Amino acid sequence: GESVGLHLPTLSVQEGDNSIINCAYSNSASDYFIWYKQESGKGPQFIIDIRSNMDKRQGQRVTVLLNKTVKHLSLQIAATQPGDSAVYFCAENWGDMRFGAGTRLTVKP
Amino acid sequence: DAGITQSPRHKVTETGTPVTLRCHQTENHRYMYWYRQDPGHGLRLIHYSYGVKDTDKGEVSDGYSVSRSKTEDFLLTLESATSSQTSVYFCASLERPGELFFGEGSRLTVL
């Protein structure tokens, strides 16, 4: 079946730098793509989403880019802070919600 | 945030025993979901509900059943627990397309 996947399982960045977390998807019928953040011991938390008819969406310090040609989704975090350290999941909405395996972001002081 | 609570938060049980996890939401959300989270697998959908008494299977539904008799409650039952069902279970409800609100998780250990 089709699945959502991530390019890298871990990412380490310096505090203040920008972070880019990538995700590949294969289900071209998905109508929403979503990013979630999960801190240790907690449930995932919604960050930002993008509809399939959009290429880019910006939030507070975060930007999601969608490239439907290559079926690629990315989350950019500007001026990464220690509080951004977490596991980040991409998900696609196609009837139900399917998640990728996650990328662990570590922010070095 | 949506008020969504799970119980119990931690449970240890033995192989072959039935287990029921409860999810309760106070936001009157129509859609509710049960996921399990295991290292290397991320979140995998077990079952979901699109209304009272309306449920459907997810990608890893074998060995699990669900019930939704009221909008606010979504129960996950392991009919006969096995060690492979040791996991962290998350319940979620849907605020709008794409935006799930998750509970804090229920850690289940099957010995």
Coordinates of N, CA and C in Angstrom, one line a residue:
Chain A
G1 N 0.8 -1.2 0.0 CA 0.0 0.0 0.0 C 0.8 1.2 0.0
E2 N 0.2 2.4 -0.1 CA 1.0 3.6 -0.2 C 1.3 4.1 1.2
S3 N 2.4 4.8 1.4 CA 2.8 5.2 2.7 C 3.5 6.5 2.7
V4 N 3.6 7.1 3.9 CA 4.3 8.3 4.1 C 5.7 8.0 4.6
G5 N 6.7 8.6 4.2 CA 8.1 8.3 4.7 C 8.9 9.6 4.9
L6 N 10.0 9.4 5.6 CA 10.9 10.5 5.9 C 12.3 10.2 5.4
H7 N 13.0 11.2 4.9 CA 14.3 11.0 4.4 C 15.3 10.7 5.5
L8 N 15.3 11.4 6.7 CA 16.3 11.3 7.7 C 15.6 11.0 9.0
P9 N 16.1 10.0 9.8 CA 15.5 9.8 11.1 C 15.9 10.8 12.1
T10 N 17.1 11.4 12.0 CA 17.6 12.4 13.0 C 18.1 13.6 12.3
L11 N 18.0 14.7 13.0 CA 18.6 16.0 12.6 C 19.1 16.8 13.7
S12 N 20.3 17.2 13.7 CA 20.9 18.0 14.7 C 21.2 19.4 14.2
V13 N 20.8 20.5 14.9 CA 21.1 21.8 14.4 C 21.5 22.7 15.5
Q14 N 22.2 23.7 15.2 CA 22.6 24.7 16.2 C 21.5 25.7 16.5
E15 N 21.4 26.0 17.8 CA 20.4 27.0 18.2 C 20.5 28.3 17.3
G16 N 19.4 28.8 16.8 CA 19.4 29.9 16.0 C 19.5 29.7 14.5
D17 N 19.9 28.5 14.1 CA 19.9 28.1 12.7 C 18.5 27.7 12.3
N18 N 18.4 27.7 11.0 CA 17.1 27.2 10.4 C 17.2 25.7 10.3
S19 N 16.0 25.0 10.4 CA 15.9 23.6 10.3 C 15.0 23.2 9.1
I20 N 15.4 22.2 8.4 CA 14.5 21.7 7.4 C 14.3 20.2 7.6
I21 N 13.1 19.8 7.7 CA 12.7 18.4 7.9 C 12.0 18.0 6.6
N22 N 12.4 16.9 6.0 CA 11.8 16.4 4.8 C 10.9 15.2 4.9
C23 N 10.0 15.1 3.9 CA 9.1 13.9 3.9 C 8.7 13.6 2.5
A24 N 8.7 12.3 2.2 CA 8.2 11.9 0.9 C 6.9 11.2 1.0
Y25 N 6.0 11.4 0.1 CA 4.8 10.7 0.1 C 4.5 10.0 -1.2
S26 N 3.6 9.1 -1.2 CA 3.4 8.4 -2.5 C 1.9 8.4 -2.9
N27 N 1.0 8.9 -2.0 CA -0.4 8.9 -2.4 C -0.8 10.2 -2.9
S28 N -0.9 10.3 -4.2 CA -1.2 11.6 -4.9 C -2.6 12.0 -4.7
A29 N -3.5 11.1 -4.1 CA -4.9 11.5 -3.9 C -5.1 12.2 -2.6
S30 N -4.1 12.3 -1.7 CA -4.2 12.9 -0.4 C -4.6 14.4 -0.6
D31 N -5.5 14.9 0.2 CA -6.0 16.3 0.1 C -5.4 17.2 1.1
Y32 N -4.8 16.7 2.2 CA -4.1 17.5 3.2 C -2.8 16.8 3.6
F33 N -1.9 17.6 3.8 CA -0.6 17.2 4.4 C -0.3 18.0 5.7
I34 N 0.1 17.3 6.7 CA 0.1 17.9 8.0 C 1.5 17.6 8.7
W35 N 1.9 18.5 9.5 CA 3.1 18.3 10.3 C 2.7 18.3 11.8
Y36 N 3.2 17.3 12.5 CA 3.0 17.3 14.0 C 4.3 17.2 14.7
K37 N 4.3 17.7 15.9 CA 5.4 17.7 16.8 C 5.1 16.9 18.0
Q38 N 6.0 16.0 18.4 CA 5.8 15.2 19.6 C 7.0 15.4 20.5
E39 N 6.7 16.0 21.7 CA 7.7 16.1 22.7 C 7.7 14.8 23.6
S40 N 8.8 14.6 24.2 CA 8.9 13.3 25.0 C 7.8 13.1 26.0
G41 N 7.2 12.0 26.0 CA 6.2 11.7 27.0 C 4.8 12.3 26.7
K42 N 4.7 12.9 25.5 CA 3.4 13.6 25.2 C 2.8 13.1 23.9
G43 N 1.6 13.4 23.7 CA 1.0 13.1 22.4 C 1.4 14.1 21.3
P44 N 1.3 13.7 20.1 CA 1.6 14.6 19.0 C 0.8 15.9 19.0
Q45 N 1.4 17.0 18.6 CA 0.7 18.3 18.6 C 0.7 18.8 17.2
F46 N -0.5 19.3 16.7 CA -0.5 19.9 15.3 C 0.3 21.1 15.2
I47 N 1.1 21.2 14.1 CA 1.9 22.4 13.9 C 1.3 23.2 12.7
I48 N 1.2 22.6 11.6 CA 0.7 23.3 10.4 C 0.3 22.3 9.4
D49 N -0.6 22.7 8.5 CA -1.0 21.8 7.4 C -1.0 22.6 6.1
I50 N -1.1 21.9 5.0 CA -1.2 22.5 3.7 C -2.1 21.6 2.8
R51 N -3.0 22.3 2.1 CA -3.9 21.6 1.2 C -3.1 21.2 -0.1
S52 N -3.6 20.2 -0.7 CA -3.0 19.7 -1.9 C -2.9 20.7 -3.1
N53 N -3.8 21.7 -3.0 CA -3.8 22.7 -4.1 C -2.9 23.9 -3.8
M54 N -2.1 23.8 -2.8 CA -1.2 24.9 -2.4 C 0.3 24.4 -2.5
D55 N 1.2 25.3 -2.7 CA 2.7 25.0 -2.7 C 3.4 25.4 -1.4
K56 N 2.8 26.4 -0.8 CA 3.6 26.9 0.4 C 2.6 27.5 1.4
R57 N 2.9 27.3 2.7 CA 2.1 27.9 3.7 C 3.0 28.3 4.9
Q58 N 2.7 29.5 5.4 CA 3.6 29.9 6.5 C 2.8 30.1 7.7
G59 N 3.5 29.8 8.9 CA 2.9 30.0 10.2 C 3.9 30.8 11.0
Q60 N 3.8 30.7 12.3 CA 4.8 31.4 13.1 C 6.1 30.6 13.2
R61 N 7.1 31.1 12.6 CA 8.4 30.5 12.5 C 8.5 29.2 11.7
V62 N 7.4 28.8 11.2 CA 7.4 27.5 10.4 C 6.8 27.8 9.0
T63 N 7.4 27.1 8.1 CA 6.9 27.1 6.7 C 6.8 25.7 6.2
V64 N 5.7 25.4 5.5 CA 5.6 24.0 4.9 C 5.6 24.2 3.4
L65 N 6.4 23.4 2.7 CA 6.4 23.5 1.3 C 6.0 22.1 0.7
L66 N 5.2 22.2 -0.3 CA 4.7 21.0 -1.0 C 5.1 21.0 -2.4
N67 N 5.8 20.0 -2.8 CA 6.1 19.8 -4.2 C 5.5 18.5 -4.8
K68 N 4.4 18.7 -5.5 CA 3.6 17.6 -5.9 C 4.2 16.9 -7.1
T69 N 5.1 17.6 -7.8 CA 5.8 16.9 -8.9 C 6.6 15.7 -8.5
V70 N 7.3 16.0 -7.4 CA 8.2 14.9 -6.8 C 7.6 14.3 -5.6
K71 N 6.4 14.7 -5.2 CA 5.8 14.1 -4.0 C 6.6 14.3 -2.8
H72 N 6.9 15.5 -2.5 CA 7.8 15.9 -1.4 C 7.2 17.0 -0.6
L73 N 7.4 16.8 0.7 CA 6.9 17.8 1.7 C 8.0 18.2 2.6
S74 N 8.1 19.4 3.0 CA 9.1 19.8 3.9 C 8.6 20.8 4.9
L75 N 9.2 20.8 6.1 CA 8.9 21.7 7.2 C 10.2 22.5 7.5
Q76 N 10.1 23.8 7.4 CA 11.2 24.7 7.7 C 10.9 25.4 9.0
I77 N 11.8 25.3 9.9 CA 11.7 26.0 11.2 C 12.8 27.1 11.2
A78 N 12.4 28.4 11.4 CA 13.3 29.5 11.4 C 13.8 29.7 12.8
A79 N 15.1 30.1 12.9 CA 15.7 30.4 14.2 C 15.4 29.4 15.2
T80 N 15.8 28.1 15.0 CA 15.5 27.0 15.8 C 15.9 27.2 17.3
Q81 N 15.0 26.9 18.2 CA 15.2 27.1 19.6 C 15.3 25.7 20.3
P82 N 15.8 25.7 21.5 CA 15.9 24.4 22.3 C 14.5 23.8 22.4
G83 N 13.4 24.6 22.6 CA 12.1 24.1 22.7 C 11.6 23.4 21.5
D84 N 12.3 23.6 20.4 CA 11.9 22.9 19.1 C 12.3 21.4 19.1
S85 N 13.2 21.1 20.0 CA 13.7 19.7 20.1 C 12.5 18.7 20.3
A86 N 12.3 17.8 19.4 CA 11.2 16.9 19.5 C 11.2 16.0 18.3
V87 N 10.3 15.1 18.2 CA 10.1 14.3 17.0 C 9.0 14.9 16.1
Y88 N 9.3 15.0 14.9 CA 8.4 15.7 13.9 C 7.9 14.6 13.0
F89 N 6.5 14.6 12.8 CA 5.9 13.6 11.9 C 5.2 14.4 10.8
C90 N 5.3 13.9 9.6 CA 4.4 14.3 8.6 C 3.3 13.3 8.5
A91 N 2.2 13.8 8.0 CA 1.0 12.9 7.9 C 0.2 13.3 6.6
E92 N -0.5 12.4 6.1 CA -1.3 12.7 4.9 C -2.7 12.3 5.2
N93 N -3.7 13.1 4.8 CA -5.1 12.8 5.0 C -5.7 12.3 3.7
W94 N -6.1 11.1 3.7 CA -6.8 10.5 2.6 C -7.8 9.5 3.1
G95 N -9.0 10.0 3.5 CA -10.0 9.2 4.2 C -9.6 9.1 5.6
D96 N -8.5 8.5 6.0 CA -8.1 8.6 7.4 C -6.7 9.3 7.4
M97 N -6.1 9.2 8.5 CA -4.8 10.0 8.7 C -3.7 9.0 8.8
R98 N -2.7 9.0 8.0 CA -1.5 8.1 8.0 C -0.3 8.9 8.3
F99 N 0.6 8.4 9.2 CA 1.8 9.1 9.6 C 3.0 8.4 9.1
G100 N 4.1 9.3 9.0 CA 5.4 8.7 8.7 C 6.1 8.3 10.0
A101 N 7.3 7.8 9.9 CA 8.0 7.2 11.1 C 8.6 8.3 12.0
G102 N 8.7 9.5 11.5 CA 9.2 10.6 12.3 C 10.7 11.0 12.2
T103 N 11.0 12.2 12.4 CA 12.4 12.7 12.5 C 12.6 13.3 13.8
R104 N 13.7 12.9 14.5 CA 14.0 13.5 15.7 C 14.9 14.7 15.5
L105 N 14.5 15.9 15.9 CA 15.2 17.1 15.9 C 15.9 17.4 17.2
T106 N 17.2 17.6 17.2 CA 17.9 18.0 18.4 C 18.5 19.3 18.2
V107 N 18.3 20.3 19.1 CA 18.9 21.6 19.0 C 20.0 21.8 20.0
K108 N 21.2 22.1 19.4 CA 22.4 22.2 20.2 C 22.5 23.7 20.7
P109 N 22.8 23.9 22.0 CA 22.9 25.3 22.4 C 24.2 25.9 21.9
Chain B
D1 N -7.1 24.0 23.5 CA -6.9 22.7 23.0 C -8.2 21.8 23.3
A2 N -8.4 20.8 22.5 CA -9.5 19.9 22.8 C -9.2 19.2 24.1
G3 N -10.3 19.0 24.9 CA -10.2 18.2 26.1 C -10.3 16.8 25.7
I4 N -9.2 16.1 25.8 CA -9.2 14.6 25.5 C -8.4 13.9 26.5
T5 N -9.0 12.9 27.1 CA -8.2 12.2 28.2 C -8.3 10.7 27.9
Q6 N -7.3 10.0 28.3 CA -7.2 8.6 28.2 C -7.0 7.9 29.5
S7 N -7.6 6.8 29.6 CA -7.4 6.0 30.9 C -7.4 4.5 30.5
P8 N -6.6 3.7 31.3 CA -5.6 4.2 32.2 C -4.4 4.7 31.4
R9 N -3.6 5.5 32.1 CA -2.3 6.0 31.5 C -1.2 4.9 31.4
H10 N -1.3 4.0 32.4 CA -0.3 2.9 32.4 C -1.0 1.7 32.8
K11 N -0.7 0.6 32.1 CA -1.2 -0.7 32.5 C -0.3 -1.8 32.2
V12 N -0.2 -2.8 33.1 CA 0.6 -4.0 32.9 C -0.4 -5.1 33.0
T13 N -0.4 -6.0 32.1 CA -1.3 -7.1 32.1 C -0.6 -8.4 31.6
E14 N -1.3 -9.5 31.7 CA -0.7 -10.8 31.2 C -1.3 -11.2 29.9
T15 N -0.5 -12.0 29.2 CA -0.9 -12.5 27.9 C -2.2 -13.3 28.1
G16 N -3.2 -13.0 27.1 CA -4.4 -13.7 27.2 C -5.5 -13.0 27.9
T17 N -5.2 -11.9 28.6 CA -6.3 -11.2 29.3 C -6.9 -10.1 28.4
P18 N -8.1 -9.8 28.6 CA -8.7 -8.7 27.9 C -8.4 -7.4 28.5
V19 N -8.2 -6.4 27.6 CA -7.9 -5.0 28.1 C -8.7 -4.0 27.4
T20 N -9.2 -3.0 28.1 CA -10.0 -1.9 27.5 C -9.3 -0.6 27.9
L21 N -9.1 0.2 26.8 CA -8.6 1.5 27.0 C -9.7 2.5 26.7
R22 N -9.8 3.5 27.5 CA -10.9 4.5 27.3 C -10.4 5.8 26.8
C23 N -11.1 6.4 25.9 CA -10.8 7.8 25.4 C -12.0 8.6 25.6
H24 N -11.9 9.8 26.2 CA -13.0 10.7 26.5 C -12.7 12.1 26.0
Q25 N -13.6 12.6 25.2 CA -13.4 14.0 24.7 C -14.6 14.9 25.0
T26 N -14.3 16.1 25.2 CA -15.3 17.1 25.6 C -15.6 18.1 24.6
E27 N -15.1 17.9 23.4 CA -15.3 18.9 22.3 C -16.4 18.6 21.3
N28 N -17.1 17.5 21.5 CA -18.2 17.1 20.6 C -17.7 16.9 19.2
H29 N -16.4 16.4 19.1 CA -15.9 16.1 17.8 C -16.5 14.8 17.3
R30 N -16.8 14.8 16.0 CA -17.4 13.6 15.4 C -16.5 12.5 15.2
Y31 N -15.3 12.8 14.7 CA -14.3 11.8 14.4 C -13.4 11.5 15.5
M32 N -13.1 10.2 15.8 CA -12.1 9.8 16.8 C -11.3 8.7 16.3
Y33 N -10.1 8.6 16.8 CA -9.1 7.6 16.3 C -8.3 7.0 17.4
W34 N -7.9 5.7 17.1 CA -6.9 5.1 18.0 C -5.7 4.7 17.2
Y35 N -4.5 5.1 17.7 CA -3.2 4.8 17.1 C -2.4 4.0 18.1
R36 N -1.4 3.3 17.6 CA -0.4 2.8 18.4 C 0.9 3.3 18.0
Q37 N 1.9 3.5 18.9 CA 3.2 4.0 18.6 C 4.3 3.1 19.0
D38 N 5.1 2.6 18.1 CA 6.2 1.7 18.4 C 7.4 2.3 17.8
P39 N 8.6 2.0 18.4 CA 9.9 2.5 17.8 C 10.0 2.0 16.4
G40 N 10.4 3.0 15.5 CA 10.7 2.6 14.1 C 9.4 2.5 13.3
H41 N 8.3 2.6 13.9 CA 7.0 2.5 13.1 C 6.2 3.8 13.2
G42 N 6.6 4.7 14.0 CA 5.8 5.9 14.1 C 4.4 5.6 14.7
L43 N 3.4 6.3 14.2 CA 2.0 6.1 14.6 C 1.3 5.3 13.6
R44 N 0.6 4.3 14.0 CA -0.1 3.4 13.1 C -1.6 3.4 13.5
L45 N -2.5 3.6 12.6 CA -3.9 3.7 12.8 C -4.5 2.3 13.1
I46 N -5.2 2.2 14.2 CA -5.8 0.9 14.6 C -7.3 0.9 14.1
H47 N -8.0 1.8 14.6 CA -9.5 1.9 14.2 C -9.8 3.4 14.3
Y48 N -10.9 3.8 13.6 CA -11.4 5.1 13.8 C -12.9 5.1 13.8
S49 N -13.5 6.2 14.2 CA -14.9 6.3 14.3 C -15.3 7.6 13.6
Y50 N -16.4 7.6 12.8 CA -16.9 8.8 12.2 C -18.3 9.1 12.7
G51 N -18.6 8.6 13.9 CA -19.9 8.9 14.5 C -20.3 7.8 15.5
V52 N -21.3 8.1 16.2 CA -21.8 7.1 17.2 C -22.1 5.8 16.5
K53 N -21.6 4.7 16.9 CA -21.8 3.4 16.4 C -21.2 3.2 15.0
D54 N -20.5 4.2 14.5 CA -19.9 4.1 13.1 C -18.4 4.0 13.3
T55 N -17.8 2.8 13.0 CA -16.4 2.7 13.1 C -15.9 2.0 11.9
D56 N -14.5 2.1 11.7 CA -13.9 1.4 10.6 C -12.5 1.0 11.0
K57 N -11.9 0.0 10.2 CA -10.6 -0.5 10.5 C -9.5 0.4 10.0
G58 N -8.4 0.4 10.7 CA -7.2 1.1 10.2 C -6.2 0.0 9.6
E59 N -5.0 0.4 9.6 CA -4.0 -0.5 9.0 C -3.5 -1.6 9.9
V60 N -3.7 -1.6 11.2 CA -3.3 -2.6 12.1 C -4.4 -3.0 13.1
S61 N -5.5 -3.4 12.6 CA -6.7 -3.6 13.4 C -6.8 -5.0 13.9
D62 N -6.1 -6.0 13.4 CA -6.2 -7.3 13.9 C -5.9 -7.4 15.4
G63 N -6.8 -8.1 16.2 CA -6.6 -8.3 17.6 C -7.2 -7.1 18.4
Y64 N -7.8 -6.2 17.7 CA -8.4 -5.0 18.4 C -9.9 -4.8 18.0
S65 N -10.7 -4.4 18.9 CA -12.0 -3.9 18.5 C -12.3 -2.6 19.2
V66 N -13.3 -1.9 18.7 CA -13.7 -0.6 19.3 C -15.2 -0.5 19.4
S67 N -15.5 0.5 20.2 CA -17.0 0.8 20.4 C -17.1 2.3 20.6
R68 N -18.2 2.8 20.1 CA -18.5 4.2 20.3 C -20.0 4.3 20.5
S69 N -20.4 4.3 21.8 CA -21.8 4.4 22.1 C -22.3 5.8 22.4
K70 N -21.3 6.7 22.7 CA -21.6 8.1 22.9 C -20.6 8.9 22.1
T71 N -20.9 10.1 21.7 CA -20.0 11.0 21.0 C -18.7 11.1 21.7
E72 N -18.8 11.3 23.0 CA -17.6 11.6 23.8 C -16.7 10.5 24.1
D73 N -17.1 9.2 24.0 CA -16.3 8.1 24.4 C -16.0 7.1 23.3
F74 N -14.7 6.7 23.2 CA -14.3 5.8 22.2 C -13.4 4.8 22.9
L75 N -13.9 3.5 22.9 CA -13.2 2.5 23.7 C -12.4 1.6 22.7
L76 N -11.2 1.2 23.1 CA -10.4 0.2 22.4 C -10.2 -1.0 23.3
T77 N -10.6 -2.1 22.7 CA -10.5 -3.4 23.4 C -9.5 -4.4 22.8
L78 N -8.6 -4.9 23.6 CA -7.8 -6.0 23.1 C -8.4 -7.3 23.7
E79 N -9.0 -8.1 22.8 CA -9.8 -9.2 23.2 C -9.0 -10.2 24.0
S80 N -7.8 -10.4 23.6 CA -6.9 -11.4 24.3 C -5.4 -10.9 24.0
A81 N -4.9 -10.1 25.0 CA -3.7 -9.4 24.8 C -2.5 -10.3 24.5
T82 N -1.7 -9.9 23.6 CA -0.4 -10.6 23.3 C 0.8 -9.6 23.5
S83 N 1.9 -10.2 23.6 CA 3.1 -9.4 23.9 C 3.4 -8.4 22.7
S84 N 2.9 -8.8 21.5 CA 3.1 -7.9 20.4 C 2.3 -6.6 20.5
Q85 N 1.3 -6.6 21.4 CA 0.5 -5.4 21.6 C 1.0 -4.5 22.7
T86 N 2.2 -4.9 23.2 CA 2.9 -3.9 24.1 C 3.2 -2.7 23.3
S87 N 2.7 -1.5 23.7 CA 2.9 -0.3 22.9 C 2.4 0.9 23.7
V88 N 2.5 2.0 23.1 CA 1.9 3.2 23.6 C 0.7 3.5 22.7
Y89 N -0.4 3.7 23.3 CA -1.7 3.9 22.5 C -2.1 5.3 22.6
F90 N -2.4 5.9 21.5 CA -2.9 7.3 21.5 C -4.3 7.4 20.9
C91 N -5.1 8.1 21.6 CA -6.4 8.5 21.1 C -6.4 9.9 20.5
A92 N -7.2 10.2 19.5 CA -7.2 11.5 19.0 C -8.6 11.8 18.5
S93 N -9.0 13.1 18.5 CA -10.2 13.5 17.9 C -10.0 14.6 16.8
L94 N -10.8 14.7 15.9 CA -10.6 15.6 14.8 C -11.3 16.9 14.9
E95 N -10.6 18.0 15.0 CA -11.2 19.3 15.1 C -11.7 19.8 13.7
R96 N -10.9 19.6 12.7 CA -11.2 20.0 11.3 C -10.3 19.1 10.4
P97 N -10.5 19.0 9.1 CA -9.7 18.1 8.3 C -8.2 18.4 8.5
G98 N -7.5 17.4 8.9 CA -6.0 17.5 9.1 C -5.6 17.7 10.5
E99 N -6.4 18.3 11.3 CA -6.0 18.7 12.6 C -6.5 17.8 13.7
L100 N -5.7 16.9 14.1 CA -6.0 16.0 15.2 C -5.6 16.5 16.5
F101 N -6.4 16.3 17.6 CA -6.0 16.6 18.9 C -5.8 15.2 19.6
F102 N -4.6 15.1 20.2 CA -4.2 13.8 20.8 C -4.3 13.8 22.3
G103 N -4.6 12.7 22.8 CA -4.5 12.5 24.3 C -3.0 12.3 24.7
E104 N -2.8 12.1 25.9 CA -1.4 12.0 26.4 C -0.9 10.6 26.3
G105 N -1.7 9.6 25.9 CA -1.2 8.3 25.6 C -1.4 7.3 26.8
S106 N -1.5 6.0 26.4 CA -1.7 5.0 27.4 C -0.6 3.9 27.1
R107 N 0.3 3.8 28.1 CA 1.4 2.8 27.9 C 0.9 1.4 28.4
L108 N 0.9 0.5 27.5 CA 0.4 -0.9 27.9 C 1.6 -1.9 27.7
T109 N 1.8 -2.6 28.8 CA 2.8 -3.7 28.8 C 2.1 -5.0 29.0
V110 N 2.3 -5.9 28.0 CA 1.8 -7.3 28.1 C 2.9 -8.3 28.4
L111 N 2.8 -8.9 29.5 CA 3.9 -9.8 29.9 C 3.6 -11.3 29.5

